[in-house]
mmCIF file of C-alpha atoms in Angstrom:
data_model
loop_
_atom_site.group_PDB
_atom_site.id
_atom_site.type_symbol
_atom_site.label_atom_id
_atom_site.label_comp_id
_atom_site.label_asym_id
_atom_site.label_seq_id
_atom_site.Cartn_x
_atom_site.Cartn_y
_atom_site.Cartn_z
ATOM 1 C CA MET A 1 0.000 0.000 0.000
ATOM 2 C CA LEU A 2 1.246 3.493 -0.915
ATOM 3 C CA LYS A 3 1.734 6.167 1.695
ATOM 4 C CA LYS A 4 -0.662 9.112 1.734
ATOM 5 C CA GLU A 5 2.007 11.546 0.521
ATOM 6 C CA ASP A 6 2.761 9.309 -2.491
ATOM 7 C CA LEU A 7 -0.929 9.168 -3.331
ATOM 8 C CA PHE A 8 -1.229 12.961 -3.138
ATOM 9 C CA LEU A 9 1.845 13.318 -5.396
ATOM 10 C CA ILE A 10 0.321 11.041 -8.054
ATOM 11 C CA ARG A 11 -2.936 13.003 -8.043
ATOM 12 C CA ASP A 12 -1.093 16.314 -8.172
ATOM 13 C CA LEU A 13 0.893 15.203 -11.226
ATOM 14 C CA SER A 14 -2.303 13.932 -12.842
ATOM 15 C CA SER A 15 -3.949 17.354 -12.315
ATOM 16 C CA GLN A 16 -1.060 18.820 -14.378
ATOM 17 C CA ASN A 17 -2.308 16.679 -17.325
ATOM 18 C CA LEU A 18 0.669 14.349 -17.224
ATOM 19 C CA SER A 19 0.187 10.888 -18.684
ATOM 20 C CA ILE A 20 0.237 7.755 -16.602
ATOM 21 C CA SER A 21 3.543 6.760 -18.192
ATOM 22 C CA GLU A 22 5.098 10.127 -17.297
ATOM 23 C CA ILE A 23 3.772 9.942 -13.716
ATOM 24 C CA ALA A 24 5.186 6.411 -13.414
ATOM 25 C CA ARG A 25 8.564 7.617 -14.732
ATOM 26 C CA GLN A 26 8.736 10.551 -12.264
ATOM 27 C CA THR A 27 7.531 8.646 -9.171
ATOM 28 C CA GLY A 28 9.166 5.294 -9.891
ATOM 29 C CA PHE A 29 5.866 3.398 -9.412
ATOM 30 C CA ASP A 30 4.534 0.872 -11.873
ATOM 31 C CA ARG A 31 1.962 2.182 -14.404
ATOM 32 C CA LYS A 32 -0.592 -0.326 -13.140
ATOM 33 C CA THR A 33 -0.133 1.033 -9.598
ATOM 34 C CA VAL A 34 -0.516 4.637 -10.800
ATOM 35 C CA ARG A 35 -3.670 3.748 -12.741
ATOM 36 C CA LYS A 36 -5.133 1.865 -9.755
ATOM 37 C CA TYR A 37 -4.711 4.763 -7.316
ATOM 38 C CA LEU A 38 -5.951 7.380 -9.811
ATOM 39 C CA GLN A 39 -9.189 5.407 -10.190
ATOM 40 C CA LEU A 40 -9.837 5.387 -6.385
ATOM 41 C CA LYS A 41 -12.493 7.845 -5.237
ATOM 42 C CA THR A 42 -11.575 7.663 -1.514
ATOM 43 C CA LEU A 43 -8.347 7.181 0.360
ATOM 44 C CA PRO A 44 -7.689 3.487 1.113
ATOM 45 C CA GLU A 45 -7.921 2.417 4.761
ATOM 46 C CA PRO A 46 -4.712 0.966 6.224
ATOM 47 C CA GLN A 47 -4.973 -2.787 6.748
ATOM 48 C CA LYS A 48 -3.688 -4.489 9.862
ATOM 49 C CA ARG A 49 -1.148 -7.170 9.342
ATOM 50 C CA PRO A 50 -2.153 -10.597 10.614
ATOM 51 C CA GLY A 51 -0.423 -11.370 13.918
ATOM 52 C CA ARG A 52 2.570 -13.621 13.822
ATOM 53 C CA LYS A 53 1.965 -17.154 14.960
ATOM 54 C CA SER A 54 3.564 -18.068 18.278
ATOM 55 C CA LYS A 55 4.895 -21.425 19.440
ATOM 56 C CA LEU A 56 2.738 -20.917 22.518
ATOM 57 C CA ASP A 57 -0.585 -20.612 20.613
ATOM 58 C CA PRO A 58 -1.500 -24.350 20.742
ATOM 59 C CA TYR A 59 -0.935 -24.379 24.521
ATOM 60 C CA LYS A 60 -2.735 -21.155 25.484
ATOM 61 C CA PRO A 61 -6.197 -22.774 25.938
ATOM 62 C CA TYR A 62 -4.664 -25.343 28.326
ATOM 63 C CA MET A 63 -2.847 -22.642 30.306
ATOM 64 C CA LEU A 64 -5.978 -20.478 30.531
ATOM 65 C CA LYS A 65 -7.973 -23.443 31.803
ATOM 66 C CA LYS A 66 -5.350 -24.220 34.469
ATOM 67 C CA LEU A 67 -5.244 -20.575 35.594
ATOM 68 C CA GLU A 68 -9.048 -20.606 35.959
ATOM 69 C CA GLU A 69 -8.733 -23.663 38.236
ATOM 70 C CA GLY A 70 -6.200 -22.021 40.543
ATOM 71 C CA SER A 71 -3.167 -19.791 40.844
ATOM 72 C CA TYR A 72 -0.614 -22.177 39.346
ATOM 73 C CA THR A 73 2.957 -20.924 39.177
ATOM 74 C CA THR A 74 4.477 -19.999 35.829
ATOM 75 C CA ALA A 75 7.231 -22.544 36.421
ATOM 76 C CA ARG A 76 4.732 -25.361 36.829
ATOM 77 C CA LEU A 77 2.759 -24.386 33.716
ATOM 78 C CA TYR A 78 6.020 -24.248 31.784
ATOM 79 C CA ARG A 79 6.977 -27.754 32.950
ATOM 80 C CA GLU A 80 3.579 -29.172 32.013
ATOM 81 C CA ILE A 81 3.458 -27.738 28.483
ATOM 82 C CA LYS A 82 7.084 -28.837 27.944
ATOM 83 C CA GLU A 83 5.893 -32.386 28.628
ATOM 84 C CA MET A 84 3.124 -31.780 26.052
ATOM 85 C CA GLY A 85 5.677 -30.869 23.360
ATOM 86 C CA PHE A 86 6.311 -27.116 23.750
ATOM 87 C CA ASP A 87 9.900 -26.334 22.699
ATOM 88 C CA GLY A 88 9.982 -22.601 23.445
ATOM 89 C CA GLY A 89 11.567 -20.723 26.330
ATOM 90 C CA MET A 90 10.325 -19.621 29.747
ATOM 91 C CA THR A 91 10.180 -15.892 28.845
ATOM 92 C CA ILE A 92 7.286 -16.228 26.409
ATOM 93 C CA VAL A 93 5.335 -18.213 29.030
ATOM 94 C CA LYS A 94 6.005 -15.574 31.712
ATOM 95 C CA ASP A 95 4.844 -12.795 29.378
ATOM 96 C CA PHE A 96 1.599 -14.611 28.580
ATOM 97 C CA VAL A 97 0.819 -15.428 32.238
ATOM 98 C CA ARG A 98 1.581 -11.833 33.261
ATOM 99 C CA GLU A 99 -0.817 -10.628 30.563
ATOM 100 C CA VAL A 100 -3.778 -12.847 31.492
ATOM 101 C CA ARG A 101 -3.349 -13.047 35.267
ATOM 102 C CA PRO A 102 -5.006 -10.202 37.270
ATOM 103 C CA GLN A 103 -2.498 -7.788 38.754
ATOM 104 C CA GLN A 104 -2.645 -7.308 42.529
ATOM 105 C CA GLY A 105 -0.976 -4.593 44.520
ATOM 106 C CA VAL A 106 1.454 -5.766 47.203
ATOM 107 C CA PRO A 107 2.383 -3.559 50.170
ATOM 108 C CA ALA A 108 6.096 -2.941 50.568
ATOM 109 C CA VAL A 109 7.878 -4.691 53.445
ATOM 110 C CA PHE A 110 11.418 -4.736 54.782
ATOM 111 C CA ARG A 111 13.104 -8.075 54.044
ATOM 112 C CA TYR A 112 15.002 -9.595 56.970
ATOM 113 C CA GLU A 113 17.917 -11.837 56.007
ATOM 114 C CA THR A 114 19.601 -14.284 58.369
ATOM 115 C CA LYS A 115 23.178 -15.520 58.478
ATOM 116 C CA PRO A 116 24.136 -19.119 57.660
ATOM 117 C CA GLY A 117 23.003 -21.693 60.233
ATOM 118 C CA VAL A 118 21.171 -19.180 62.420
ATOM 119 C CA GLN A 119 17.471 -19.596 61.739
ATOM 120 C CA ALA A 120 14.858 -21.862 60.192
ATOM 121 C CA GLN A 121 11.119 -21.193 59.919
ATOM 122 C CA VAL A 122 8.270 -23.679 60.405
ATOM 123 C CA ASP A 123 4.557 -23.648 59.667
ATOM 124 C CA TRP A 124 1.570 -25.925 59.044
ATOM 125 C CA ALA A 125 -0.892 -25.689 56.160
ATOM 126 C CA GLU A 126 -4.293 -27.373 55.833
ATOM 127 C CA MET A 127 -4.652 -29.040 52.415
ATOM 128 C CA GLY A 128 -8.260 -30.278 52.380
ATOM 129 C CA THR A 129 -9.472 -33.798 53.171
ATOM 130 C CA VAL A 130 -8.643 -37.382 52.166
ATOM 131 C CA GLU A 131 -10.330 -40.745 52.780
ATOM 132 C CA VAL A 132 -8.353 -43.133 55.004
ATOM 133 C CA ASP A 133 -9.725 -46.423 56.367
ATOM 134 C CA GLY A 134 -13.170 -45.434 55.109
ATOM 135 C CA LYS A 135 -13.138 -42.176 57.060
ATOM 136 C CA ILE A 136 -12.703 -38.612 55.832
ATOM 137 C CA LYS A 137 -9.673 -37.001 57.485
ATOM 138 C CA LYS A 138 -7.981 -33.635 57.190
ATOM 139 C CA LEU A 139 -4.688 -33.484 55.332
ATOM 140 C CA PHE A 140 -1.929 -31.205 56.631
ATOM 141 C CA CYS A 141 1.405 -30.070 55.273
ATOM 142 C CA PHE A 142 4.492 -29.449 57.432
ATOM 143 C CA ASN A 143 6.938 -26.905 55.990
ATOM 144 C CA MET A 144 10.458 -25.971 57.107
ATOM 145 C CA ILE A 145 12.806 -23.582 55.287
ATOM 146 C CA LEU A 146 16.378 -22.624 56.155
ATOM 147 C CA GLY A 147 16.545 -18.830 56.336
ATOM 148 C CA TYR A 148 19.898 -18.358 54.632
ATOM 149 C CA SER A 149 20.016 -20.955 51.844
ATOM 150 C CA ARG A 150 16.230 -21.245 51.290
ATOM 151 C CA MET A 151 16.514 -25.045 51.352
ATOM 152 C CA LYS A 152 13.023 -26.491 51.863
ATOM 153 C CA TYR A 153 11.600 -29.565 53.544
ATOM 154 C CA VAL A 154 7.941 -30.587 53.125
ATOM 155 C CA GLU A 155 5.955 -33.485 54.612
ATOM 156 C CA PHE A 156 2.241 -34.343 54.526
ATOM 157 C CA THR A 157 0.494 -35.687 57.646
ATOM 158 C CA LEU A 158 -2.971 -36.614 58.884
ATOM 159 C CA GLY A 159 -2.606 -34.743 62.186
ATOM 160 C CA ILE A 160 -1.058 -31.685 63.774
ATOM 161 C CA ASP A 161 -0.603 -32.969 67.308
ATOM 162 C CA THR A 162 2.656 -32.334 69.160
ATOM 163 C CA SER A 163 4.040 -35.839 68.544
ATOM 164 C CA THR A 164 3.540 -35.426 64.796
ATOM 165 C CA LEU A 165 5.138 -31.972 64.887
ATOM 166 C CA ILE A 166 8.225 -33.335 66.667
ATOM 167 C CA GLN A 167 8.515 -36.282 64.270
ATOM 168 C CA CYS A 168 8.355 -33.898 61.300
ATOM 169 C CA HIS A 169 11.190 -31.875 62.876
ATOM 170 C CA LEU A 170 13.290 -35.032 63.224
ATOM 171 C CA ASN A 171 12.606 -35.961 59.595
ATOM 172 C CA ALA A 172 13.565 -32.433 58.482
ATOM 173 C CA PHE A 173 16.767 -32.509 60.555
ATOM 174 C CA GLU A 174 17.639 -35.845 58.944
ATOM 175 C CA TYR A 175 16.949 -34.392 55.491
ATOM 176 C CA PHE A 176 19.201 -31.374 56.114
ATOM 177 C CA GLY A 177 21.806 -33.313 58.061
ATOM 178 C CA GLY A 178 21.503 -30.961 61.063
ATOM 179 C CA PHE A 179 19.525 -28.051 62.486
ATOM 180 C CA THR A 180 19.824 -24.299 63.040
ATOM 181 C CA GLN A 181 20.494 -22.370 66.256
ATOM 182 C CA GLU A 182 16.892 -21.155 66.411
ATOM 183 C CA ILE A 183 13.560 -21.930 64.763
ATOM 184 C CA LEU A 184 10.760 -19.420 64.224
ATOM 185 C CA TYR A 185 7.137 -20.461 64.835
ATOM 186 C CA ASP A 186 3.669 -19.035 64.702
ATOM 187 C CA ASN A 187 1.835 -19.058 68.044
ATOM 188 C CA MET A 188 0.649 -22.664 67.622
ATOM 189 C CA LYS A 189 -0.601 -24.567 70.690
ATOM 190 C CA GLN A 190 1.658 -27.522 69.892
ATOM 191 C CA VAL A 191 4.590 -25.204 70.677
ATOM 192 C CA VAL A 192 3.387 -22.592 73.180
ATOM 193 C CA ILE A 193 0.513 -22.703 75.675
ATOM 194 C CA LYS A 194 0.670 -19.073 76.774
ATOM 195 C CA ARG A 195 2.787 -16.455 75.059
ATOM 196 C CA ALA A 196 4.618 -13.820 77.115
ATOM 197 C CA LEU A 197 5.924 -10.443 75.991
ATOM 198 C CA LYS A 198 9.393 -11.910 76.109
ATOM 199 C CA SER A 199 9.485 -15.108 74.069
ATOM 200 C CA SER A 200 11.716 -16.988 76.523
ATOM 201 C CA ASP A 201 9.215 -16.326 79.379
ATOM 202 C CA SER A 202 6.347 -18.042 77.543
ATOM 203 C CA GLU A 203 4.643 -21.169 78.862
ATOM 204 C CA TRP A 204 5.716 -23.894 76.458
ATOM 205 C CA ASN A 205 3.939 -27.092 75.554
ATOM 206 C CA SER A 206 5.672 -29.523 77.960
ATOM 207 C CA GLN A 207 6.225 -32.239 75.343
ATOM 208 C CA PHE A 208 7.680 -29.779 72.848
ATOM 209 C CA GLU A 209 9.770 -28.111 75.570
ATOM 210 C CA ASP A 210 11.386 -31.464 76.335
ATOM 211 C CA PHE A 211 12.198 -31.803 72.636
ATOM 212 C CA PHE A 212 13.824 -28.404 72.021
ATOM 213 C CA LYS A 213 15.778 -28.563 75.301
ATOM 214 C CA CYS A 214 17.120 -31.987 74.341
ATOM 215 C CA PHE A 215 18.375 -30.634 70.996
ATOM 216 C CA GLY A 216 19.378 -27.253 72.367
ATOM 217 C CA PHE A 217 17.872 -25.004 69.707
ATOM 218 C CA ILE A 218 15.980 -21.816 70.668
ATOM 219 C CA PRO A 219 12.279 -21.537 69.714
ATOM 220 C CA ARG A 220 11.282 -18.044 68.552
ATOM 221 C CA LEU A 221 7.707 -16.810 68.292
ATOM 222 C CA CYS A 222 6.745 -14.357 65.582
ATOM 223 C CA ARG A 223 4.908 -11.187 66.590
ATOM 224 C CA PRO A 224 1.072 -11.446 66.415
ATOM 225 C CA TYR A 225 -0.557 -10.049 63.256
ATOM 226 C CA ARG A 226 2.870 -9.693 61.622
ATOM 227 C CA PRO A 227 2.949 -12.419 58.926
ATOM 228 C CA GLN A 228 5.937 -10.768 57.221
ATOM 229 C CA THR A 229 8.038 -11.726 60.271
ATOM 230 C CA LYS A 230 8.022 -15.275 58.898
ATOM 231 C CA GLY A 231 7.607 -14.284 55.263
ATOM 232 C CA LYS A 232 9.991 -16.971 53.991
ATOM 233 C CA ILE A 233 7.820 -19.807 55.298
ATOM 234 C CA GLU A 234 4.587 -18.037 54.321
ATOM 235 C CA ASN A 235 5.878 -17.857 50.741
ATOM 236 C CA THR A 236 6.943 -21.496 50.918
ATOM 237 C CA VAL A 237 3.481 -22.652 52.019
ATOM 238 C CA GLY A 238 1.844 -20.798 49.136
ATOM 239 C CA TYR A 239 4.442 -22.076 46.680
ATOM 240 C CA VAL A 240 3.906 -25.703 47.745
ATOM 241 C CA LYS A 241 0.163 -25.329 47.217
ATOM 242 C CA ARG A 242 0.467 -23.704 43.777
ATOM 243 C CA ASP A 243 3.514 -25.432 42.330
ATOM 244 C CA PHE A 244 3.088 -28.937 43.765
ATOM 245 C CA PHE A 245 -0.221 -29.783 45.410
ATOM 246 C CA LEU A 246 -2.839 -28.094 43.217
ATOM 247 C CA GLY A 247 -4.378 -30.753 40.979
ATOM 248 C CA ARG A 248 -2.052 -33.458 42.331
ATOM 249 C CA ARG A 249 -3.158 -37.122 42.208
ATOM 250 C CA PHE A 250 -1.931 -39.693 44.747
ATOM 251 C CA THR A 251 -2.924 -43.140 46.000
ATOM 252 C CA SER A 252 -1.820 -42.923 49.639
ATOM 253 C CA LEU A 253 -0.055 -40.709 52.150
ATOM 254 C CA GLU A 254 3.212 -42.528 51.438
ATOM 255 C CA ASP A 255 2.778 -41.957 47.706
ATOM 256 C CA LEU A 256 2.111 -38.238 48.267
ATOM 257 C CA ASN A 257 5.240 -37.852 50.418
ATOM 258 C CA ALA A 258 7.317 -39.751 47.862
ATOM 259 C CA GLN A 259 6.112 -37.350 45.167
ATOM 260 C CA VAL A 260 6.875 -34.259 47.251
ATOM 261 C CA HIS A 261 10.400 -35.533 47.950
ATOM 262 C CA ARG A 262 11.034 -35.745 44.207
ATOM 263 C CA TRP A 263 9.618 -32.226 43.870
ATOM 264 C CA LEU A 264 11.986 -31.016 46.622
ATOM 265 C CA GLU A 265 14.976 -32.397 44.732
ATOM 266 C CA ARG A 266 14.034 -30.187 41.795
ATOM 267 C CA VAL A 267 13.116 -26.935 43.583
ATOM 268 C CA ASN A 268 16.157 -27.095 45.879
ATOM 269 C CA SER A 269 18.274 -27.379 42.730
ATOM 270 C CA THR A 270 16.591 -24.450 40.925
ATOM 271 C CA VAL A 271 17.587 -20.784 41.121
ATOM 272 C CA HIS A 272 15.629 -19.048 43.911
ATOM 273 C CA GLY A 273 13.611 -15.994 42.918
ATOM 274 C CA THR A 274 14.900 -13.832 45.786
ATOM 275 C CA THR A 275 18.544 -14.823 46.230
ATOM 276 C CA TYR A 276 19.113 -15.571 42.509
ATOM 277 C CA GLN A 277 21.168 -18.526 43.680
ATOM 278 C CA ILE A 278 20.537 -22.272 43.786
ATOM 279 C CA PRO A 279 19.522 -23.277 47.367
ATOM 280 C CA LEU A 280 21.572 -26.485 47.173
ATOM 281 C CA GLU A 281 24.703 -24.486 46.326
ATOM 282 C CA ARG A 282 24.003 -21.854 48.972
ATOM 283 C CA PHE A 283 23.330 -24.688 51.451
ATOM 284 C CA LYS A 284 27.057 -25.485 51.423
ATOM 285 C CA GLU A 285 27.576 -22.268 53.419
ATOM 286 C CA GLU A 286 25.040 -23.220 56.115
ATOM 287 C CA LYS A 287 26.646 -24.003 59.455
ATOM 288 C CA LEU A 288 24.125 -26.458 60.871
ATOM 289 C CA ILE A 289 24.504 -28.182 64.225
ATOM 290 C CA PRO A 290 25.237 -31.859 63.389
ATOM 291 C CA LEU A 291 22.832 -34.535 64.593
ATOM 292 C CA ASP A 292 25.576 -36.675 66.141
ATOM 293 C CA GLN A 293 25.901 -34.092 68.913
ATOM 294 C CA VAL A 294 22.417 -35.010 70.209
ATOM 295 C CA PRO A 295 21.400 -38.361 71.755
ATOM 296 C CA PRO A 296 18.714 -40.366 69.896
ATOM 297 C CA TYR A 297 15.246 -38.944 70.531
ATOM 298 C CA LYS A 298 12.259 -41.287 70.500
ATOM 299 C CA VAL A 299 8.832 -39.872 69.594
ATOM 300 C CA VAL A 300 5.806 -42.014 70.431
ATOM 301 C CA HIS A 301 2.540 -41.165 68.713
ATOM 302 C CA LYS A 302 -0.623 -42.766 70.163
ATOM 303 C CA GLU A 303 -3.878 -43.702 68.450
ATOM 304 C CA THR A 304 -6.801 -45.963 69.340
ATOM 305 C CA ARG A 305 -8.347 -48.678 67.176
ATOM 306 C CA LYS A 306 -11.036 -51.313 67.660
ATOM 307 C CA VAL A 307 -10.020 -54.916 66.896
ATOM 308 C CA SER A 308 -12.407 -56.396 64.334
ATOM 309 C CA ARG A 309 -14.197 -59.730 64.764
ATOM 310 C CA ASP A 310 -11.744 -61.298 62.294
ATOM 311 C CA CYS A 311 -8.843 -60.157 64.562
ATOM 312 C CA TYR A 312 -7.452 -57.212 62.570
ATOM 313 C CA ILE A 313 -6.946 -53.506 63.109
ATOM 314 C CA SER A 314 -6.705 -50.874 60.358
ATOM 315 C CA PHE A 315 -3.935 -48.288 60.122
ATOM 316 C CA LEU A 316 -3.343 -45.925 57.178
ATOM 317 C CA GLY A 317 -5.251 -48.094 54.740
ATOM 318 C CA ASN A 318 -3.618 -51.423 55.692
ATOM 319 C CA LYS A 319 -4.671 -54.274 58.012
ATOM 320 C CA TYR A 320 -2.627 -55.826 60.842
ATOM 321 C CA SER A 321 -3.465 -58.986 62.815
ATOM 322 C CA VAL A 322 -3.952 -59.071 66.600
ATOM 323 C CA PRO A 323 -4.140 -62.176 68.854
ATOM 324 C CA TYR A 324 -7.672 -63.560 68.464
ATOM 325 C CA ARG A 325 -8.544 -63.354 72.159
ATOM 326 C CA PHE A 326 -8.670 -59.530 71.801
ATOM 327 C CA ALA A 327 -11.293 -59.497 69.037
ATOM 328 C CA GLY A 328 -13.836 -56.761 69.660
ATOM 329 C CA ARG A 329 -11.626 -54.979 72.208
ATOM 330 C CA THR A 330 -10.290 -51.401 71.984
ATOM 331 C CA ALA A 331 -6.530 -51.209 71.479
ATOM 332 C CA GLU A 332 -3.986 -48.403 71.766
ATOM 333 C CA LEU A 333 -1.303 -48.058 69.082
ATOM 334 C CA GLN A 334 2.045 -46.597 70.074
ATOM 335 C CA ILE A 335 3.738 -45.552 66.823
ATOM 336 C CA PHE A 336 7.430 -44.748 66.452
ATOM 337 C CA GLU A 337 10.340 -45.239 64.034
ATOM 338 C CA GLY A 338 8.402 -47.147 61.375
ATOM 339 C CA ILE A 339 6.693 -49.610 63.741
ATOM 340 C CA PHE A 340 3.760 -49.623 66.123
ATOM 341 C CA GLU A 341 3.064 -51.583 69.290
ATOM 342 C CA VAL A 342 -0.461 -52.696 70.207
ATOM 343 C CA TYR A 343 -1.621 -52.414 73.817
ATOM 344 C CA VAL A 344 -4.876 -53.666 75.363
ATOM 345 C CA ASP A 345 -5.511 -52.608 78.960
ATOM 346 C CA TYR A 346 -1.856 -51.482 79.239
ATOM 347 C CA GLU A 347 -0.658 -54.943 78.133
ATOM 348 C CA LYS A 348 1.519 -55.102 75.013
ATOM 349 C CA VAL A 349 -0.046 -57.801 72.850
ATOM 350 C CA CYS A 350 1.964 -57.480 69.590
ATOM 351 C CA GLU A 351 3.870 -55.155 67.265
ATOM 352 C CA HIS A 352 4.072 -54.610 63.508
ATOM 353 C CA GLU A 353 6.281 -52.870 60.990
ATOM 354 C CA ILE A 354 4.259 -50.174 59.218
ATOM 355 C CA LEU A 355 3.513 -51.225 55.645
ATOM 356 C CA SER A 356 3.924 -48.839 52.735
ATOM 357 C CA GLY A 357 1.088 -48.295 50.261
ATOM 358 C CA ASN A 358 -2.460 -49.375 51.038
ATOM 359 C CA CYS A 359 -4.833 -52.384 50.877
ATOM 360 C CA ARG A 360 -2.054 -54.626 52.246
ATOM 361 C CA VAL A 361 -2.294 -57.142 55.110
ATOM 362 C CA SER A 362 0.246 -58.021 57.805
ATOM 363 C CA ARG A 363 -0.804 -61.406 59.259
ATOM 364 C CA LYS A 364 1.084 -63.305 61.955
ATOM 365 C CA LYS A 365 0.210 -67.027 62.231
ATOM 366 C CA GLU A 366 0.682 -67.136 65.989
ATOM 367 C CA HIS A 367 -2.190 -64.687 66.422
ATOM 368 C CA PHE A 368 -4.608 -67.369 65.182
ATOM 369 C CA GLN A 369 -3.099 -70.509 66.782
ATOM 370 C CA GLY A 370 -5.756 -72.359 68.827
ATOM 371 C CA LEU A 371 -8.599 -70.327 67.320
ATOM 372 C CA LEU A 372 -10.012 -73.228 65.263
ATOM 373 C CA SER A 373 -9.983 -75.705 68.133
ATOM 374 C CA GLU A 374 -11.662 -73.142 70.378
ATOM 375 C CA ILE A 375 -14.349 -72.542 67.773
ATOM 376 C CA LEU A 376 -14.960 -76.314 67.473
ATOM 377 C CA LYS A 377 -15.128 -76.624 71.260
ATOM 378 C CA GLU A 378 -17.674 -73.807 71.455
ATOM 379 C CA ASN A 379 -19.734 -75.360 68.673
ATOM 380 C CA SER A 380 -19.736 -78.720 70.470
ATOM 381 C CA LYS A 381 -20.815 -77.054 73.701
ATOM 382 C CA CYS A 382 -23.656 -75.303 71.940
ATOM 383 C CA LYS A 383 -24.867 -78.583 70.432
ATOM 384 C CA LYS A 384 -25.044 -80.248 73.883
ATOM 385 C CA GLU A 385 -26.998 -77.361 75.307
ATOM 386 C CA LEU A 386 -29.479 -77.579 72.447
ATOM 387 C CA GLN A 387 -30.178 -81.361 73.003
ATOM 388 C CA ILE A 388 -33.573 -81.710 74.888
ATOM 389 C CA PRO A 389 -34.535 -85.286 76.098
ATOM 390 C CA LEU A 390 -37.827 -86.642 74.625
ATOM 391 C CA LYS A 391 -40.566 -88.000 76.954
ATOM 392 C CA PHE A 392 -43.374 -90.431 76.020
ATOM 393 C CA SER A 393 -46.737 -89.841 77.728
ATOM 394 C CA GLY A 394 -49.773 -92.225 77.898
ATOM 395 C CA PRO A 395 -53.462 -91.273 77.370
ATOM 396 C CA GLU A 396 -54.846 -88.824 79.862
ATOM 397 C CA VAL A 397 -57.462 -90.319 82.303
ATOM 398 C CA GLU A 398 -60.139 -88.088 83.686
ATOM 399 C CA LYS A 399 -60.173 -87.979 87.461
ATOM 400 C CA ARG A 400 -63.704 -87.963 89.122
ATOM 401 C CA SER A 401 -64.996 -87.760 92.672
ATOM 402 C CA LEU A 402 -66.053 -91.073 94.327
ATOM 403 C CA ASP A 403 -69.503 -89.567 95.061
ATOM 404 C CA ILE A 404 -70.381 -90.030 91.424
ATOM 405 C CA TYR A 405 -69.904 -93.773 91.673
ATOM 406 C CA GLU A 406 -72.045 -93.930 94.811
ATOM 407 C CA THR A 407 -74.813 -92.151 92.940
ATOM 408 C CA PHE A 408 -74.717 -94.767 90.228
ATOM 409 C CA SER A 409 -74.818 -97.613 92.803
ATOM 410 C CA ASP A 410 -77.824 -96.121 94.694
ATOM 411 C CA GLY A 411 -79.797 -95.736 91.531
ATOM 412 C CA ASP A 412 -80.156 -91.958 91.994
ATOM 413 C CA PHE A 413 -80.310 -91.118 88.336
ATOM 414 C CA GLU A 414 -83.005 -90.797 85.718
#
């Protein structure tokens, strides 16, 4: 298409009675072009060029659908469309997500950075519900992040009691190979019963107090209504929900934790958005207190179960046998270090290793020894009790007074 000034020039030359050939010679345009524009009665409207096709176009409907479902991270969307065949870069994905995602204002805060090995932050998150042993239970997520390196540890649980909290700490310490000088908490009841103005003067949960005194780290409590005090863990909780858990499928609690451990391997090896460094590399500078400086710490978690008539109890989707004489009784499970012990009326009756997965059965033959003979004995006893002796009886004879016979003998009858 010619520019407006070229069109005006052609018309001006035409008004001077110049031929089309002369106009073409002076302007350098083809004669057909000159003739075409001289025949136009109105100025042509500029036409928009069709947009260039993008590698991302085939994947935009999928990304829009996912963003309608929840606030997925750009990194996760990028990973998913890469698996679908996208061979472009991250930048084009970021630009598209930034364009379609609503912008929200964020108040400015002062970022507090900690030195290596000084502080970790801990928090719980509720993740909805799951069905376990035929019952609907709440699912929780334990999160710990090292303040300096941003190394993360995540574990899913079915409870938030103090025993579970301590066990999650031990698992995190094992994952990191040590622990920090202090750990920052929200004002959760599993940690503190009554908060004082000075954190060290607070009334601690006695079970948790025994734990942190044994290890020697200092528990810190964040200031009320100041979520930015523990902003690192707050961001971690949100990131776990958006980048890992949202839309996740799993078959059991063990399967979910196995998946999140694989996810941790990736995110701890990826450049962090704040430090612009890889947490695993920065972790080398952490000066954690080694675990071998602390004596072994045993955490016992207790739960109750009813022994079924077929002599089994259920735990996390699996069945475990119990000696048959306790069928129908209520038992207490004491769970620790991958096993649980079964107690009935304070008597330890058996123990089992906790099975992975679900719908599995742990059966011990000795729990059923003597059961068949006892059943046969009971059946025999019942048969004897049901046997009723038969009695034969002769014809019934009517009993009459002797006065009747005297009447007959005296002839006193008509």
